[in-house]
Short mmCIF file of N, CA and C in Angstrom, two decimals:
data_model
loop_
_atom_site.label_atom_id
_atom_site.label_comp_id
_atom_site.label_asym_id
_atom_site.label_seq_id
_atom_site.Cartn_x
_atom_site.Cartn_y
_atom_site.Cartn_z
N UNK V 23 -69.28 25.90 16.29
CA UNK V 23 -68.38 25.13 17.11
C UNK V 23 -67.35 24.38 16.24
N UNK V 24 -67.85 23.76 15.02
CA UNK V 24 -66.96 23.04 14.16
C UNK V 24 -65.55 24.21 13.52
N UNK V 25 -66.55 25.24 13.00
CA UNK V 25 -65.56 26.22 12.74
C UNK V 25 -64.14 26.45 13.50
N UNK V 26 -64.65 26.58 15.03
CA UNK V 26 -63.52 27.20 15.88
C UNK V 26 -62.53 25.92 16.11
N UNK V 27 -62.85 24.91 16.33
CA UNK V 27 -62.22 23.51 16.03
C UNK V 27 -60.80 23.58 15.10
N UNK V 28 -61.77 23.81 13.91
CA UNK V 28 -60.64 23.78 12.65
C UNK V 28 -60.08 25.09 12.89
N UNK V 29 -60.00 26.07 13.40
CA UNK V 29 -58.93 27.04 13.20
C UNK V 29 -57.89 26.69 14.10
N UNK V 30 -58.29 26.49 15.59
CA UNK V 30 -57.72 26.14 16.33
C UNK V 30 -56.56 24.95 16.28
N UNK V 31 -56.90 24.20 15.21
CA UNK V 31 -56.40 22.52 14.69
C UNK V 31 -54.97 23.65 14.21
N UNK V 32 -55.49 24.37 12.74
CA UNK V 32 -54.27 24.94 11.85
C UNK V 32 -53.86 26.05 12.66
N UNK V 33 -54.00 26.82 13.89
CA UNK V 33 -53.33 27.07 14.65
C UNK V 33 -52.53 26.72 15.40
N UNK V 34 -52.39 25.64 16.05
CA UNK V 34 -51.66 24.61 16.83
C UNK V 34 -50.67 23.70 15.69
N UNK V 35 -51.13 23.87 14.14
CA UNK V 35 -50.57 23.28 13.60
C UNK V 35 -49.45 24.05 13.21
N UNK V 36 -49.31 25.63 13.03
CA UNK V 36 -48.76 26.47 12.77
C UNK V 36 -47.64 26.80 13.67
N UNK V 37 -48.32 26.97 15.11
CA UNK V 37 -47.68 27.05 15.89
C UNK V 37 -46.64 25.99 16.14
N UNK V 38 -46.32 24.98 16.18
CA UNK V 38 -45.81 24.15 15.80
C UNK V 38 -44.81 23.56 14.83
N UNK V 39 -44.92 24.52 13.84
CA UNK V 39 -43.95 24.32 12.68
C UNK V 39 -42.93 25.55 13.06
N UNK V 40 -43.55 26.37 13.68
CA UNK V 40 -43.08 28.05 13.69
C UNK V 40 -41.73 27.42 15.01
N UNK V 41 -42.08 26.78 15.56
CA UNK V 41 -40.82 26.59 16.73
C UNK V 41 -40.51 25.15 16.50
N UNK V 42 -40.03 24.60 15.11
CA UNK V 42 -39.41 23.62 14.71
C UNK V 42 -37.97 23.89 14.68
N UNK V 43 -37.22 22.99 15.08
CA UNK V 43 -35.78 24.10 14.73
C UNK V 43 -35.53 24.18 13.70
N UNK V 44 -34.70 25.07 13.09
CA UNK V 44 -34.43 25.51 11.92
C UNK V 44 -33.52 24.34 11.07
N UNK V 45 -32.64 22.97 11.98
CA UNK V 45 -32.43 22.25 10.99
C UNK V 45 -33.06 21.23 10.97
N UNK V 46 -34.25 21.16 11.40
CA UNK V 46 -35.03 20.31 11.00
C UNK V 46 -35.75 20.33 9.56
N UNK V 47 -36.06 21.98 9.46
CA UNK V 47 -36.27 22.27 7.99
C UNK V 47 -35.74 22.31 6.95
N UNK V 48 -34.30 21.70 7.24
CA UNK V 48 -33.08 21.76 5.96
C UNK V 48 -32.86 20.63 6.18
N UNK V 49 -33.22 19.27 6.46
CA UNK V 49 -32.26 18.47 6.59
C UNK V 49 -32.82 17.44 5.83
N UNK V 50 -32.19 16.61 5.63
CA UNK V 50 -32.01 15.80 4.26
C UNK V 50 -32.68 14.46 4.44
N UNK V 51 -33.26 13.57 3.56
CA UNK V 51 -33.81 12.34 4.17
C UNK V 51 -32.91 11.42 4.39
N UNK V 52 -33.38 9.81 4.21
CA UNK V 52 -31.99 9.29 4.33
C UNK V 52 -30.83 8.99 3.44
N UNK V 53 -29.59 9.64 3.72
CA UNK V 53 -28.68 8.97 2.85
C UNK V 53 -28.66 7.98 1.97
N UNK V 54 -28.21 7.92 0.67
CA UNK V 54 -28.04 6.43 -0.28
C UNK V 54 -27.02 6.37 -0.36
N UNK V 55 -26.53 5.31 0.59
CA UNK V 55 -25.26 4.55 0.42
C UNK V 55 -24.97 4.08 -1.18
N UNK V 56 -23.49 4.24 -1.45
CA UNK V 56 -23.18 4.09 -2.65
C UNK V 56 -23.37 3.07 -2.66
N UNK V 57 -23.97 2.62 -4.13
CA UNK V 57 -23.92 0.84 -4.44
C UNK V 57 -22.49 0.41 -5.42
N UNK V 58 -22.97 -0.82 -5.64
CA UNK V 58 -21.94 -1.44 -6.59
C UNK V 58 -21.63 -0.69 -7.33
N UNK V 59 -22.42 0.10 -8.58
CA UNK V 59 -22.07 0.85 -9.89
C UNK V 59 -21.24 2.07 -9.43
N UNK V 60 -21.51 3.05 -8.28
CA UNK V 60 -20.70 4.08 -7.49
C UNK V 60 -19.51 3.41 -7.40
N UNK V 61 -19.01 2.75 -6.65
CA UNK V 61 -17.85 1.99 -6.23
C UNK V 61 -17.16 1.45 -7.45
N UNK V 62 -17.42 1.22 -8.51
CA UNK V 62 -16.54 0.30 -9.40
C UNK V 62 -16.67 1.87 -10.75
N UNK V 63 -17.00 2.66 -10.55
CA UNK V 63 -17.45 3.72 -10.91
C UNK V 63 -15.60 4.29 -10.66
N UNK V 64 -15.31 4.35 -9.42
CA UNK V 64 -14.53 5.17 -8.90
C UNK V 64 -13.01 4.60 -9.62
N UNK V 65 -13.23 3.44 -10.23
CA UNK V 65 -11.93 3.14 -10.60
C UNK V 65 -11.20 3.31 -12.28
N UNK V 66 -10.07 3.69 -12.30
CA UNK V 66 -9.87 3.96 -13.72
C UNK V 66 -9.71 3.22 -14.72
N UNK V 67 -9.32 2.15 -14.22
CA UNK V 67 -8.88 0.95 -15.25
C UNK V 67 -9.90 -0.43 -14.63
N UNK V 68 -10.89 -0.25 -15.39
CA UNK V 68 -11.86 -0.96 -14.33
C UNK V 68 -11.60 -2.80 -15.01
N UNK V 69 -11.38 -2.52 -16.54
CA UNK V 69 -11.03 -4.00 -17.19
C UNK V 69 -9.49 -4.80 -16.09
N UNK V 70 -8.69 -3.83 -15.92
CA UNK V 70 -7.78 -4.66 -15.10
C UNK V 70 -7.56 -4.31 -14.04
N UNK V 71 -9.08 -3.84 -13.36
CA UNK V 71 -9.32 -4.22 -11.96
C UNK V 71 -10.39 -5.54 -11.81
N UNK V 72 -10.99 -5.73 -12.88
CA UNK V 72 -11.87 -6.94 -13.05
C UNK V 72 -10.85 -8.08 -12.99
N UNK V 73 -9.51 -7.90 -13.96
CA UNK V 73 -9.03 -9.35 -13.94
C UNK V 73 -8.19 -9.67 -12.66
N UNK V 74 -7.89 -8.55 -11.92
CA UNK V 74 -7.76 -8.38 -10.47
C UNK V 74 -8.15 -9.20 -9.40
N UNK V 75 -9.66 -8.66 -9.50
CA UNK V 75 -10.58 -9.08 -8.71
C UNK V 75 -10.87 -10.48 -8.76
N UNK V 76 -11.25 -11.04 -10.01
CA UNK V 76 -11.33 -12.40 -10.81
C UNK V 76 -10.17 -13.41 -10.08
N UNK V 77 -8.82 -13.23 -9.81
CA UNK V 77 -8.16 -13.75 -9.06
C UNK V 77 -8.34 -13.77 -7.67
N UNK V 78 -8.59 -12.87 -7.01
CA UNK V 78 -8.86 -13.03 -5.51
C UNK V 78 -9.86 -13.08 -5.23
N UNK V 79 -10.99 -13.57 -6.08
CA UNK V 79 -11.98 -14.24 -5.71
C UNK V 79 -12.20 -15.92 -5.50
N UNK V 80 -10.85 -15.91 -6.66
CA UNK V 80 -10.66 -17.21 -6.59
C UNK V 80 -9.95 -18.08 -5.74
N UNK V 81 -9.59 -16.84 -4.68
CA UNK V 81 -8.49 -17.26 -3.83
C UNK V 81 -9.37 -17.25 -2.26
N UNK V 82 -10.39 -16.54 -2.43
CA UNK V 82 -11.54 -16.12 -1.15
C UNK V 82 -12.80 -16.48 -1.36
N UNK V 83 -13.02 -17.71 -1.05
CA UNK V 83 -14.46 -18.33 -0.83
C UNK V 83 -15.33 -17.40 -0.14
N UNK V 84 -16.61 -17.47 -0.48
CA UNK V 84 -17.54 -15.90 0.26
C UNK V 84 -17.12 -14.64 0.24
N UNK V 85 -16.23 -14.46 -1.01
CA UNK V 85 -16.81 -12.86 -1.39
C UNK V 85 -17.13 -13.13 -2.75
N UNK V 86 -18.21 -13.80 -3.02
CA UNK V 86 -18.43 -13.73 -4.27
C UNK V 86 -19.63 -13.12 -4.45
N UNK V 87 -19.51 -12.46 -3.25
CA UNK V 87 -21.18 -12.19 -3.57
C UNK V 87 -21.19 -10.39 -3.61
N UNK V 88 -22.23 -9.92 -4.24
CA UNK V 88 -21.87 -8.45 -4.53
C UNK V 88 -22.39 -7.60 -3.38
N UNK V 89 -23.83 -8.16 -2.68
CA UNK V 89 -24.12 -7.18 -1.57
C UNK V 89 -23.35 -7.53 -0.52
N UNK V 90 -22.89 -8.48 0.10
CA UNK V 90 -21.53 -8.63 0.80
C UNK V 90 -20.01 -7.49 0.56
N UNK V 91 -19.89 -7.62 -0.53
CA UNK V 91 -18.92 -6.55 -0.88
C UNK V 91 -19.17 -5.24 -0.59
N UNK V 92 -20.27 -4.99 -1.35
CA UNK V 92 -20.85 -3.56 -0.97
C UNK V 92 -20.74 -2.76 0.15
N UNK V 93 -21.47 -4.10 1.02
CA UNK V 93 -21.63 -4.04 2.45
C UNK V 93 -20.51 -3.20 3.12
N UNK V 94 -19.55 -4.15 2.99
CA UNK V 94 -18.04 -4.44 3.57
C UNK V 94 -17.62 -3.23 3.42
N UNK V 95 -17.37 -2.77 1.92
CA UNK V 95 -16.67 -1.18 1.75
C UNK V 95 -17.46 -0.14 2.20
N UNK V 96 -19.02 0.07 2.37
CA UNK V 96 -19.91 0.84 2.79
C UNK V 96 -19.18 0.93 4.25
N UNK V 97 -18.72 0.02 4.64
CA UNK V 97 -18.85 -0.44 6.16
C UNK V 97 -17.35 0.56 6.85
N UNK V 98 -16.64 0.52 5.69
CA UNK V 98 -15.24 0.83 6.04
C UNK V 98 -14.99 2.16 5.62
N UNK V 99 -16.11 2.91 5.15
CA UNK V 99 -15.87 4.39 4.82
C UNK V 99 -16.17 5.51 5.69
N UNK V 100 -15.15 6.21 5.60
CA UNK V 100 -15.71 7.56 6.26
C UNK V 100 -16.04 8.38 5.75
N UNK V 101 -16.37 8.39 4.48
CA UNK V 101 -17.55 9.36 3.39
C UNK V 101 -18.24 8.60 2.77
N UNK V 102 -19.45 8.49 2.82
CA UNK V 102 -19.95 8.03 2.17
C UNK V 102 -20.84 7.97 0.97
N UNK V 103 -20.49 9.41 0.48
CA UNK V 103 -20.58 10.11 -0.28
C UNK V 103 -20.66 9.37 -2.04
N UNK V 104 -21.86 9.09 -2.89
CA UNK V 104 -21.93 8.61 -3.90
C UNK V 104 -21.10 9.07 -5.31
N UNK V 105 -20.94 10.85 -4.81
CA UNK V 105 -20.30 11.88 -5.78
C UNK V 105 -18.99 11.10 -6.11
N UNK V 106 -18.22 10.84 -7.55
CA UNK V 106 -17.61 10.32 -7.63
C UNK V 106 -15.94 10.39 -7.04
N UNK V 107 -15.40 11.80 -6.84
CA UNK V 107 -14.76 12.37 -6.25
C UNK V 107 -14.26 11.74 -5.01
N UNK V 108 -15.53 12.34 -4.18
CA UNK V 108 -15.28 12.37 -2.57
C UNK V 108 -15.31 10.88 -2.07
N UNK V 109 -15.97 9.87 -2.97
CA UNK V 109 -16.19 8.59 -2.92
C UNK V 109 -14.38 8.07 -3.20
N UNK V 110 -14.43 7.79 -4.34
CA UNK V 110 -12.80 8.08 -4.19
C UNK V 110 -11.68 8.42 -3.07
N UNK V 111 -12.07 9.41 -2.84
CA UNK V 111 -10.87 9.95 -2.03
C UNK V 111 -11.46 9.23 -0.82
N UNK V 112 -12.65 8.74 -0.08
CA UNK V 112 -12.79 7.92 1.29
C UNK V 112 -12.22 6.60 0.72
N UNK V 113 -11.89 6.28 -0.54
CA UNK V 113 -11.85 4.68 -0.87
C UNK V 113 -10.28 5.03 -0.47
N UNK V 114 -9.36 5.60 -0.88
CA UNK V 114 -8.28 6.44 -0.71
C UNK V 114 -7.47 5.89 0.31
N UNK V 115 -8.23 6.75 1.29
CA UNK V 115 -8.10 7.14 2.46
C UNK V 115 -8.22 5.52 3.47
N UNK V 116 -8.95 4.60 2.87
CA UNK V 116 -9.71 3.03 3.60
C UNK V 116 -8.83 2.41 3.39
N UNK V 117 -7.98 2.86 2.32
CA UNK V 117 -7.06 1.28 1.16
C UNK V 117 -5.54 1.94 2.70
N UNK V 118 -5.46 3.30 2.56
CA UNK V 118 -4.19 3.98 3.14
C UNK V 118 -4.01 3.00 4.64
N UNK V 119 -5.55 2.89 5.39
CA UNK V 119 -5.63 2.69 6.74
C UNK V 119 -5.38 0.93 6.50
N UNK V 120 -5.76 0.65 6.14
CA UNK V 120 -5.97 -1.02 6.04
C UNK V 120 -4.21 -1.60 5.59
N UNK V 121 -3.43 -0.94 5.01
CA UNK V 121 -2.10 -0.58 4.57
C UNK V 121 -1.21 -0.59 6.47
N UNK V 122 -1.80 0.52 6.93
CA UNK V 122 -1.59 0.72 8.16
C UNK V 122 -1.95 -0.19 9.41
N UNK V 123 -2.97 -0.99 9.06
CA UNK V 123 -3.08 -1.76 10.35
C UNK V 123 -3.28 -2.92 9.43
N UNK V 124 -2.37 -3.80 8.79
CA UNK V 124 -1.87 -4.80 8.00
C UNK V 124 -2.84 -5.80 7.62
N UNK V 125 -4.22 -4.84 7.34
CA UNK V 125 -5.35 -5.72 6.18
C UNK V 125 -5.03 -5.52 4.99
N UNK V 126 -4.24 -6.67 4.59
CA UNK V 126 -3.47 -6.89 3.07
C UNK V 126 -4.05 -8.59 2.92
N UNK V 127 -4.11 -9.08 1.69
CA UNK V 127 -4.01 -9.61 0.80
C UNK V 127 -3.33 -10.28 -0.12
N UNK V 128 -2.79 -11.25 -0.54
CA UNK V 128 -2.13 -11.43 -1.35
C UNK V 128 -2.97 -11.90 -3.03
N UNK V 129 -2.63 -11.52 -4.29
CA UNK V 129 -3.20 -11.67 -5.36
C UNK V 129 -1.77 -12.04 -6.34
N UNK V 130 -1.92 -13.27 -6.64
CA UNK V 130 -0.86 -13.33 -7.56
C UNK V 130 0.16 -13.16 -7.68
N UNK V 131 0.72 -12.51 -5.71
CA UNK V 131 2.28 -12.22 -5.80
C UNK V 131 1.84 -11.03 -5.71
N UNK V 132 0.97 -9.87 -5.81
CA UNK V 132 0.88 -8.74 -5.18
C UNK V 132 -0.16 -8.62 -3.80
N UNK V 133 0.32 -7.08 -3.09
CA UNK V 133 0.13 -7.50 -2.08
C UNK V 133 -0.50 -6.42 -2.28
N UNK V 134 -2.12 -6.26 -1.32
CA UNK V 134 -3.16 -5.31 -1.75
C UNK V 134 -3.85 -5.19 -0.06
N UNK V 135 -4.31 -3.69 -0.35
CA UNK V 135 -5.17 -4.07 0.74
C UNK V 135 -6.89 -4.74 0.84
N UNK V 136 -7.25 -4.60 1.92
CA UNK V 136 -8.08 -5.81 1.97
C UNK V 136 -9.97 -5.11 0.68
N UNK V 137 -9.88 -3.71 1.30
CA UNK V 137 -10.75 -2.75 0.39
C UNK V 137 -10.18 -2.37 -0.99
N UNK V 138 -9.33 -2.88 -1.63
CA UNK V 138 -8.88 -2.53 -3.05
C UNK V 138 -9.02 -3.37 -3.66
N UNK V 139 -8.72 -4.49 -2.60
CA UNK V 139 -8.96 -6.42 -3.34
C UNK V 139 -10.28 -6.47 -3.51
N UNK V 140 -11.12 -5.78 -2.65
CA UNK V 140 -12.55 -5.88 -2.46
C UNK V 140 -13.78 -5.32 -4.09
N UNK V 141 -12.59 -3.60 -3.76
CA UNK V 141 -13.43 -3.17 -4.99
C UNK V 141 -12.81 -3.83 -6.54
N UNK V 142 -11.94 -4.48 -6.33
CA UNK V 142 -11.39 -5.51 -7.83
C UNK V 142 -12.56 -6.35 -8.17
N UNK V 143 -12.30 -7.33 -6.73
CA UNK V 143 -13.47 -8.28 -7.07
C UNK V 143 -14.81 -7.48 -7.09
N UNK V 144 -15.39 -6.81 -6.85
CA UNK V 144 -16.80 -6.20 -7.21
C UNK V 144 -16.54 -5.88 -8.64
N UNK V 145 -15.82 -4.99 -8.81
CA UNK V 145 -15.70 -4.95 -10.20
C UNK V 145 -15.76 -6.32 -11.64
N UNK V 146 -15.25 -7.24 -10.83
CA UNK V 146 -14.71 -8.11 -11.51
C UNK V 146 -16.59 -8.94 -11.85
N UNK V 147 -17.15 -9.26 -10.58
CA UNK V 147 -18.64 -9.43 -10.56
C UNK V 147 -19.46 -8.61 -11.70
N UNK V 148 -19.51 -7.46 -11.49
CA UNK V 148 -20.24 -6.26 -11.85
C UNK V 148 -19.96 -6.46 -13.34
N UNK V 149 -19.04 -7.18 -14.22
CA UNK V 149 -18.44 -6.74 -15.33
C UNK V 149 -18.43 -7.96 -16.11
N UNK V 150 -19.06 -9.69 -15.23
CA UNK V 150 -18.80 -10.78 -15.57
C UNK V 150 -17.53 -11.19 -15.74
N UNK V 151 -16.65 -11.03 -15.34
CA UNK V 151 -15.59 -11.84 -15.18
C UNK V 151 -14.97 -12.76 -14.66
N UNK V 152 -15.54 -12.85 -13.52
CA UNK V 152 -15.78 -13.88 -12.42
C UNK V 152 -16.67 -14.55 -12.48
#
């Protein structure tokens, strides 16, 4: 009786996997949102995006904080993609829109958008400069 039990168990268990859908078996766990090092990663001149940032932090009480930042640009991407590239090109694409619906900034007499000021000051954190 125990026998037929257990076959019956890895039968039903079988059966079961056998009519899983097929992307259930390819699909990926959960995403890792890019962190700080991804994001300040993406920039080329990261020393004078630090001294950037270092100013409009000084100009914006409560973003001094780095998972706040994170947050914020995580929040505003439509790739979210860690690869350095495609990360990029959504940061791109965030700075273009925020340009477009007049989330700007002012730093020193330049005028930025609100996700470029963002990844300065992270950078600027990330690098001690601030």
């Amino acid at each position: 009786m125990q026998r037929r039990r257990v076959i019956m168990a890895l039968g039903l268990t079988a059966l079961g996997l056998a009519f899983r859908p097929f992307g259930a078996w390819a699909a990926p766990g959960p995403a890792r949102l890019p962190g700080a090092r991804d994001l300040v990663r993406t920039l080329r001149h990261r020393a004078s995006a630090a001294r950037v940032g270092a100013a409009y932090l000084a100009g914006h009480d409560g973003e001094q904080d780095v998972e706040r930042l994170v947050a914020a640009l995580n929040r505003g991407l439509d790739d979210r993609s860690p690869e350095r590239r495609r990360l990029r090109a959504a940061l791109d694409r965030r700075i273009r829109a925020d340009f477009a619906e007049s989330e700007t900034v002012r730093v020193q007499g330049w005028v930025l958008s609100r996700t470029e000021a963002r990844l300065c000051a992270l950078a600027a954190l990330e690098s001690g400069v601030a």
